[in-house]
PDB file of C-alpha atoms in Angstrom:
ATOM      1  CA  UNK A   1      19.394   2.929   3.972  1.00 66.00           C
ATOM      2  CA  UNK A   2      16.115   3.535   2.150  1.00 71.00           C
ATOM      3  CA  UNK A   3      14.530   0.150   2.627  1.00 90.00           C
ATOM      4  CA  UNK A   4      11.991  -1.647   4.731  1.00 95.00           C
ATOM      5  CA  UNK A   5      13.180  -5.176   5.389  1.00 96.00           C
ATOM      6  CA  UNK A   6      10.729  -7.949   6.131  1.00 97.00           C
ATOM      7  CA  UNK A   7      11.565 -11.439   7.340  1.00 97.00           C
ATOM      8  CA  UNK A   8      10.865 -14.165   6.561  1.00 97.00           C
ATOM      9  CA  UNK A   9       9.917 -13.836   2.889  1.00 95.00           C
ATOM     10  CA  UNK A  10       7.863 -17.024   3.025  1.00 96.00           C
ATOM     11  CA  UNK A  11       6.265 -18.792   5.972  1.00 96.00           C
ATOM     12  CA  UNK A  12       4.210 -21.958   6.194  1.00 96.00           C
ATOM     13  CA  UNK A  13       2.630 -22.625   9.558  1.00 94.00           C
ATOM     14  CA  UNK A  14       0.104 -24.957  11.085  1.00 92.00           C
ATOM     15  CA  UNK A  15      -3.010 -23.744  12.822  1.00 91.00           C
ATOM     16  CA  UNK A  16      -1.568 -24.505  16.263  1.00 90.00           C
ATOM     17  CA  UNK A  17       1.798 -22.831  15.675  1.00 91.00           C
ATOM     18  CA  UNK A  18       3.078 -19.554  17.035  1.00 95.00           C
ATOM     19  CA  UNK A  19       5.244 -17.504  14.701  1.00 96.00           C
ATOM     20  CA  UNK A  20       6.334 -13.893  14.267  1.00 97.00           C
ATOM     21  CA  UNK A  21       6.794 -11.646  11.267  1.00 98.00           C
ATOM     22  CA  UNK A  22       9.496  -9.010  11.525  1.00 98.00           C
ATOM     23  CA  UNK A  23       9.903  -5.620   9.918  1.00 98.00           C
ATOM     24  CA  UNK A  24      12.801  -3.205  10.195  1.00 97.00           C
ATOM     25  CA  UNK A  25      13.575   0.275   8.846  1.00 96.00           C
ATOM     26  CA  UNK A  26      16.434   2.688   9.498  1.00 92.00           C
ATOM     27  CA  UNK A  27      15.117   5.772   7.727  1.00 92.00           C
ATOM     28  CA  UNK A  28      14.030   7.502  10.925  1.00 91.00           C
ATOM     29  CA  UNK A  29      10.391   7.068   9.991  1.00 91.00           C
ATOM     30  CA  UNK A  30       8.085   7.422  12.983  1.00 89.00           C
ATOM     31  CA  UNK A  31       5.011   5.682  11.582  1.00 90.00           C
ATOM     32  CA  UNK A  32       4.898   1.974  10.745  1.00 92.00           C
ATOM     33  CA  UNK A  33       2.088  -0.127   9.338  1.00 93.00           C
ATOM     34  CA  UNK A  34       0.942  -3.688   8.785  1.00 95.00           C
ATOM     35  CA  UNK A  35      -1.182  -4.424   5.725  1.00 94.00           C
ATOM     36  CA  UNK A  36      -2.685  -7.713   4.584  1.00 95.00           C
ATOM     37  CA  UNK A  37      -3.174  -8.402   0.898  1.00 92.00           C
ATOM     38  CA  UNK A  38      -5.025 -11.302  -0.659  1.00 91.00           C
ATOM     39  CA  UNK A  39      -4.798 -12.132  -4.347  1.00 85.00           C
ATOM     40  CA  UNK A  40      -6.380  -9.531  -6.646  1.00 81.00           C
ATOM     41  CA  UNK A  41      -7.498  -7.461  -3.665  1.00 86.00           C
ATOM     42  CA  UNK A  42      -6.196  -4.130  -2.345  1.00 87.00           C
ATOM     43  CA  UNK A  43      -3.834  -4.046   0.618  1.00 90.00           C
ATOM     44  CA  UNK A  44      -5.985  -3.843   3.758  1.00 91.00           C
ATOM     45  CA  UNK A  45      -4.795  -1.840   6.714  1.00 91.00           C
ATOM     46  CA  UNK A  46      -4.375  -3.873   9.910  1.00 94.00           C
ATOM     47  CA  UNK A  47      -2.372  -1.780  12.366  1.00 93.00           C
ATOM     48  CA  UNK A  48      -0.690   1.619  12.548  1.00 90.00           C
ATOM     49  CA  UNK A  49       2.034   2.564  14.996  1.00 91.00           C
ATOM     50  CA  UNK A  50       2.860   6.221  15.387  1.00 87.00           C
ATOM     51  CA  UNK A  51       5.835   7.135  17.578  1.00 87.00           C
ATOM     52  CA  UNK A  52       5.867   3.536  18.820  1.00 89.00           C
ATOM     53  CA  UNK A  53       2.282   3.690  20.021  1.00 89.00           C
ATOM     54  CA  UNK A  54      -0.577   1.763  18.460  1.00 90.00           C
ATOM     55  CA  UNK A  55      -2.807   4.410  16.898  1.00 82.00           C
ATOM     56  CA  UNK A  56      -5.056   2.397  14.608  1.00 78.00           C
ATOM     57  CA  UNK A  57      -6.293  -1.183  14.987  1.00 79.00           C
ATOM     58  CA  UNK A  58      -8.702  -2.051  12.224  1.00 79.00           C
ATOM     59  CA  UNK A  59     -10.729  -4.620  14.199  1.00 84.00           C
ATOM     60  CA  UNK A  60      -8.177  -7.309  13.544  1.00 92.00           C
ATOM     61  CA  UNK A  61      -8.748 -10.659  15.323  1.00 93.00           C
ATOM     62  CA  UNK A  62      -6.689 -11.172  18.463  1.00 93.00           C
ATOM     63  CA  UNK A  63      -4.807 -14.059  16.858  1.00 95.00           C
ATOM     64  CA  UNK A  64      -2.760 -11.241  15.282  1.00 96.00           C
ATOM     65  CA  UNK A  65      -0.768  -9.306  17.868  1.00 95.00           C
ATOM     66  CA  UNK A  66       1.436  -6.366  16.847  1.00 96.00           C
ATOM     67  CA  UNK A  67       4.435  -5.142  18.764  1.00 96.00           C
ATOM     68  CA  UNK A  68       6.703  -2.141  18.267  1.00 95.00           C
ATOM     69  CA  UNK A  69       9.802  -2.651  20.447  1.00 94.00           C
ATOM     70  CA  UNK A  70      11.457   0.546  19.187  1.00 92.00           C
ATOM     71  CA  UNK A  71      11.157   3.103  16.415  1.00 89.00           C
ATOM     72  CA  UNK A  72      12.957   0.870  13.902  1.00 94.00           C
ATOM     73  CA  UNK A  73      11.235  -2.448  14.514  1.00 97.00           C
ATOM     74  CA  UNK A  74       7.735  -3.752  14.059  1.00 97.00           C
ATOM     75  CA  UNK A  75       6.645  -7.312  14.761  1.00 98.00           C
ATOM     76  CA  UNK A  76       3.448  -9.201  14.066  1.00 97.00           C
ATOM     77  CA  UNK A  77       2.926 -12.195  16.356  1.00 97.00           C
ATOM     78  CA  UNK A  78       0.742 -14.944  14.971  1.00 96.00           C
ATOM     79  CA  UNK A  79      -1.076 -17.599  16.967  1.00 95.00           C
ATOM     80  CA  UNK A  80      -3.845 -20.080  16.144  1.00 94.00           C
ATOM     81  CA  UNK A  81      -4.315 -18.769  12.617  1.00 94.00           C
ATOM     82  CA  UNK A  82      -6.876 -20.072  10.170  1.00 95.00           C
ATOM     83  CA  UNK A  83      -6.303 -21.101   6.536  1.00 95.00           C
ATOM     84  CA  UNK A  84      -8.189 -17.974   5.410  1.00 95.00           C
ATOM     85  CA  UNK A  85      -5.421 -15.904   7.027  1.00 96.00           C
ATOM     86  CA  UNK A  86      -3.087 -17.020   4.247  1.00 97.00           C
ATOM     87  CA  UNK A  87      -2.045 -13.848   2.435  1.00 95.00           C
ATOM     88  CA  UNK A  88       0.815 -11.471   1.703  1.00 94.00           C
ATOM     89  CA  UNK A  89       1.616  -9.411   4.792  1.00 97.00           C
ATOM     90  CA  UNK A  90       3.159  -6.059   3.984  1.00 96.00           C
ATOM     91  CA  UNK A  91       4.981  -3.765   6.356  1.00 97.00           C
ATOM     92  CA  UNK A  92       5.410  -0.082   5.536  1.00 94.00           C
ATOM     93  CA  UNK A  93       6.810   3.028   7.125  1.00 93.00           C
ATOM     94  CA  UNK A  94       6.447   6.763   6.558  1.00 89.00           C
ATOM     95  CA  UNK A  95       7.887  10.041   7.779  1.00 85.00           C
ATOM     96  CA  UNK A  96       4.475  11.366   8.627  1.00 72.00           C
ATOM     97  CA  UNK A  97       0.872  11.393   7.522  1.00 62.00           C
ATOM     98  CA  UNK A  98      -1.011  12.275   4.382  1.00 57.00           C
ATOM     99  CA  UNK A  99       1.078  13.099   1.351  1.00 58.00           C
ATOM    100  CA  UNK A 100       4.150  11.273   2.562  1.00 70.00           C
ATOM    101  CA  UNK A 101       4.494   8.156   0.496  1.00 81.00           C
ATOM    102  CA  UNK A 102       4.855   4.933   2.347  1.00 88.00           C
ATOM    103  CA  UNK A 103       7.945   2.805   1.878  1.00 91.00           C
ATOM    104  CA  UNK A 104       6.869  -0.805   1.696  1.00 93.00           C
ATOM    105  CA  UNK A 105       8.790  -3.960   2.351  1.00 95.00           C
ATOM    106  CA  UNK A 106       8.544  -6.806  -0.135  1.00 94.00           C
ATOM    107  CA  UNK A 107       6.210  -8.700   2.174  1.00 95.00           C
ATOM    108  CA  UNK A 108       5.931 -12.077   3.853  1.00 96.00           C
ATOM    109  CA  UNK A 109       3.941 -14.680   1.952  1.00 96.00           C
ATOM    110  CA  UNK A 110       2.115 -16.592   4.685  1.00 96.00           C
ATOM    111  CA  UNK A 111       0.432 -19.955   4.155  1.00 96.00           C
ATOM    112  CA  UNK A 112      -1.594 -21.495   6.978  1.00 96.00           C
ATOM    113  CA  UNK A 113      -2.122 -25.236   6.660  1.00 94.00           C
TER     114      UNK A 113
ATOM    115  CA  UNK B  20     -16.940  -1.058   1.942  1.00 68.00           C
ATOM    116  CA  UNK B  21     -14.300  -0.183  -0.620  1.00 81.00           C
ATOM    117  CA  UNK B  22     -13.659   3.533  -0.405  1.00 92.00           C
ATOM    118  CA  UNK B  23     -11.134   3.594  -3.236  1.00 95.00           C
ATOM    119  CA  UNK B  24     -12.042   1.902  -6.498  1.00 95.00           C
ATOM    120  CA  UNK B  25     -10.075   1.058  -9.590  1.00 96.00           C
ATOM    121  CA  UNK B  26     -12.619  -0.362 -11.985  1.00 92.00           C
ATOM    122  CA  UNK B  27     -10.201  -1.503 -14.673  1.00 94.00           C
ATOM    123  CA  UNK B  28      -8.274  -4.589 -13.579  1.00 94.00           C
ATOM    124  CA  UNK B  29      -5.989  -4.379 -16.593  1.00 96.00           C
ATOM    125  CA  UNK B  30      -4.814  -2.020 -19.330  1.00 97.00           C
ATOM    126  CA  UNK B  31      -2.635  -2.684 -22.346  1.00 98.00           C
ATOM    127  CA  UNK B  32      -0.947   0.073 -24.367  1.00 98.00           C
ATOM    128  CA  UNK B  33       1.702   0.341 -27.055  1.00 98.00           C
ATOM    129  CA  UNK B  34       5.149   1.645 -26.192  1.00 97.00           C
ATOM    130  CA  UNK B  35       5.365   5.403 -26.719  1.00 97.00           C
ATOM    131  CA  UNK B  36       1.635   5.986 -26.305  1.00 98.00           C
ATOM    132  CA  UNK B  37      -0.174   7.420 -23.301  1.00 98.00           C
ATOM    133  CA  UNK B  38      -1.338   5.216 -20.427  1.00 98.00           C
ATOM    134  CA  UNK B  39      -4.290   6.522 -18.419  1.00 98.00           C
ATOM    135  CA  UNK B  40      -5.164   4.786 -15.167  1.00 98.00           C
ATOM    136  CA  UNK B  41      -8.327   5.802 -13.357  1.00 98.00           C
ATOM    137  CA  UNK B  42      -9.422   5.795  -9.745  1.00 98.00           C
ATOM    138  CA  UNK B  43     -12.631   6.800  -7.947  1.00 97.00           C
ATOM    139  CA  UNK B  44     -13.193   7.361  -4.256  1.00 97.00           C
ATOM    140  CA  UNK B  45     -16.222   7.752  -2.043  1.00 95.00           C
ATOM    141  CA  UNK B  46     -14.901   9.300   1.180  1.00 91.00           C
ATOM    142  CA  UNK B  47     -15.026  13.110   1.063  1.00 91.00           C
ATOM    143  CA  UNK B  48     -12.612  13.229   4.029  1.00 90.00           C
ATOM    144  CA  UNK B  49      -9.720  12.088   1.858  1.00 92.00           C
ATOM    145  CA  UNK B  50      -7.190  14.892   1.482  1.00 90.00           C
ATOM    146  CA  UNK B  51      -4.202  13.186  -0.090  1.00 91.00           C
ATOM    147  CA  UNK B  52      -4.080  10.856  -3.020  1.00 93.00           C
ATOM    148  CA  UNK B  53      -1.181   8.715  -4.051  1.00 93.00           C
ATOM    149  CA  UNK B  54      -0.194   6.266  -6.743  1.00 96.00           C
ATOM    150  CA  UNK B  55       1.971   3.230  -6.101  1.00 95.00           C
ATOM    151  CA  UNK B  56       3.600   0.867  -8.553  1.00 95.00           C
ATOM    152  CA  UNK B  57       4.161  -2.810  -7.762  1.00 92.00           C
ATOM    153  CA  UNK B  58       6.347  -5.333  -9.508  1.00 90.00           C
ATOM    154  CA  UNK B  59       5.929  -9.066  -8.803  1.00 85.00           C
ATOM    155  CA  UNK B  60       7.583 -10.268  -5.571  1.00 79.00           C
ATOM    156  CA  UNK B  61       8.173  -6.676  -4.420  1.00 84.00           C
ATOM    157  CA  UNK B  62       6.260  -4.321  -2.173  1.00 87.00           C
ATOM    158  CA  UNK B  63       4.436  -1.314  -3.654  1.00 90.00           C
ATOM    159  CA  UNK B  64       6.668   1.658  -4.478  1.00 91.00           C
ATOM    160  CA  UNK B  65       5.458   5.211  -4.026  1.00 90.00           C
ATOM    161  CA  UNK B  66       5.194   6.987  -7.378  1.00 94.00           C
ATOM    162  CA  UNK B  67       3.445  10.341  -7.108  1.00 94.00           C
ATOM    163  CA  UNK B  68       0.959  12.125  -4.877  1.00 92.00           C
ATOM    164  CA  UNK B  69      -1.438  15.047  -4.969  1.00 93.00           C
ATOM    165  CA  UNK B  70      -3.058  17.132  -2.284  1.00 91.00           C
ATOM    166  CA  UNK B  71      -6.740  18.012  -2.483  1.00 91.00           C
ATOM    167  CA  UNK B  72      -5.860  21.697  -2.864  1.00 92.00           C
ATOM    168  CA  UNK B  73      -4.373  20.958  -6.291  1.00 93.00           C
ATOM    169  CA  UNK B  74      -5.835  19.537  -9.452  1.00 95.00           C
ATOM    170  CA  UNK B  75      -2.618  18.473 -11.139  1.00 97.00           C
ATOM    171  CA  UNK B  76       0.836  17.290 -10.157  1.00 96.00           C
ATOM    172  CA  UNK B  77       3.562  16.390 -12.603  1.00 97.00           C
ATOM    173  CA  UNK B  78       6.801  14.453 -12.171  1.00 95.00           C
ATOM    174  CA  UNK B  79       8.625  13.626 -15.362  1.00 97.00           C
ATOM    175  CA  UNK B  80       6.546  11.238 -17.453  1.00 97.00           C
ATOM    176  CA  UNK B  81       3.946  10.884 -14.699  1.00 98.00           C
ATOM    177  CA  UNK B  82       1.061  13.294 -14.119  1.00 98.00           C
ATOM    178  CA  UNK B  83      -1.764  12.884 -11.645  1.00 97.00           C
ATOM    179  CA  UNK B  84      -5.034  14.750 -12.139  1.00 98.00           C
ATOM    180  CA  UNK B  85      -7.604  15.236  -9.392  1.00 97.00           C
ATOM    181  CA  UNK B  86     -11.263  16.114  -9.916  1.00 97.00           C
ATOM    182  CA  UNK B  87     -12.634  16.635  -6.420  1.00 95.00           C
ATOM    183  CA  UNK B  88     -16.204  17.306  -7.474  1.00 95.00           C
ATOM    184  CA  UNK B  89     -16.292  13.986  -9.318  1.00 96.00           C
ATOM    185  CA  UNK B  90     -14.207  12.224  -6.652  1.00 96.00           C
ATOM    186  CA  UNK B  91     -11.980  10.983  -9.421  1.00 97.00           C
ATOM    187  CA  UNK B  92      -8.276  10.921 -10.077  1.00 96.00           C
ATOM    188  CA  UNK B  93      -6.176   9.632 -12.902  1.00 98.00           C
ATOM    189  CA  UNK B  94      -2.543   8.851 -13.586  1.00 98.00           C
ATOM    190  CA  UNK B  95      -1.136   9.655 -17.021  1.00 98.00           C
ATOM    191  CA  UNK B  96       2.120   8.113 -18.189  1.00 98.00           C
ATOM    192  CA  UNK B  97       3.591   9.696 -21.310  1.00 97.00           C
ATOM    193  CA  UNK B  98       5.354   8.192 -23.156  1.00 98.00           C
ATOM    194  CA  UNK B  99       4.741   4.682 -21.848  1.00 98.00           C
ATOM    195  CA  UNK B 100       7.725   2.340 -21.699  1.00 97.00           C
ATOM    196  CA  UNK B 101       7.887  -1.463 -21.345  1.00 96.00           C
ATOM    197  CA  UNK B 102       9.493  -0.991 -17.917  1.00 95.00           C
ATOM    198  CA  UNK B 103       6.287   0.685 -16.760  1.00 97.00           C
ATOM    199  CA  UNK B 104       4.527  -2.684 -16.928  1.00 97.00           C
ATOM    200  CA  UNK B 105       3.400  -3.325 -13.351  1.00 96.00           C
ATOM    201  CA  UNK B 106       0.358  -3.175 -11.106  1.00 95.00           C
ATOM    202  CA  UNK B 107      -0.609   0.395 -10.188  1.00 97.00           C
ATOM    203  CA  UNK B 108      -2.461   1.065  -6.954  1.00 96.00           C
ATOM    204  CA  UNK B 109      -4.376   4.217  -6.203  1.00 96.00           C
ATOM    205  CA  UNK B 110      -4.467   5.205  -2.515  1.00 94.00           C
ATOM    206  CA  UNK B 111      -6.122   7.922  -0.456  1.00 93.00           C
ATOM    207  CA  UNK B 112      -5.720   9.232   3.052  1.00 88.00           C
ATOM    208  CA  UNK B 113      -7.452  11.751   5.305  1.00 85.00           C
ATOM    209  CA  UNK B 114      -5.075  14.508   6.323  1.00 73.00           C
ATOM    210  CA  UNK B 115      -5.522  13.986  10.020  1.00 64.00           C
ATOM    211  CA  UNK B 116      -4.327  10.439  10.458  1.00 63.00           C
ATOM    212  CA  UNK B 117      -2.370   7.625   8.909  1.00 72.00           C
ATOM    213  CA  UNK B 118      -5.357   5.661   7.615  1.00 80.00           C
ATOM    214  CA  UNK B 119      -4.446   5.100   3.958  1.00 86.00           C
ATOM    215  CA  UNK B 120      -6.842   3.099   1.798  1.00 90.00           C
ATOM    216  CA  UNK B 121      -5.928   1.348  -1.413  1.00 92.00           C
ATOM    217  CA  UNK B 122      -7.732   0.449  -4.586  1.00 94.00           C
ATOM    218  CA  UNK B 123      -7.580  -3.073  -5.978  1.00 92.00           C
ATOM    219  CA  UNK B 124      -4.973  -2.153  -8.582  1.00 94.00           C
ATOM    220  CA  UNK B 125      -4.729  -2.001 -12.375  1.00 97.00           C
ATOM    221  CA  UNK B 126      -2.264  -4.192 -14.207  1.00 96.00           C
ATOM    222  CA  UNK B 127      -0.587  -2.139 -16.928  1.00 98.00           C
ATOM    223  CA  UNK B 128       1.132  -3.900 -19.792  1.00 98.00           C
ATOM    224  CA  UNK B 129       3.188  -1.790 -22.180  1.00 98.00           C
ATOM    225  CA  UNK B 130       3.933  -3.658 -25.388  1.00 96.00           C
ATOM    226  CA  UNK B 131       7.136  -2.953 -27.349  1.00 93.00           C
TER     227      UNK B 131
END
């Protein structure tokens, strides 16, 4: 299995809803990432988990809450989002740091109404 | 503060010719540089990387060149094929952590 699987592919939620994005990989990668990408902009790093511990949190608002239940799973819990949070949310994983390429999932297209 | 910059949003080349995609960076702590390719409705796919101790890395039709003094790297695709049409992202990472930064991407169109 050489894939990162993200669910759901599309999500529409209201500003008072609570939802979760899920990410799964079975490549034995020990680092997992959440990126946010808006149209015509680069992917922006949100969170990094290394060996199931949060190692980087790029000053993301608390309405985004990451969780890494085990080495294969990464969740992003969403609560009280704003319309400007609408974006493509990408999950990625890697064997290690630096020159190891990331394996990305195909993303969750989130729309906040 | 965008630390990785791709100043050309788009590039169009003829099939069989060379495609050259450029990338500049500002952070001298970056040690590893990578190129990703992205098709619509898919996540980015890792293409090729280079360490700061090298100035060139080649993999088939793809070659990445690094000019550390100019803080510039480029991706050469020779010969270009229609299937290479995609958005190409340049990325850079310091060697001591997982903090990878991406450029805004260049949309390459290879015309038959």
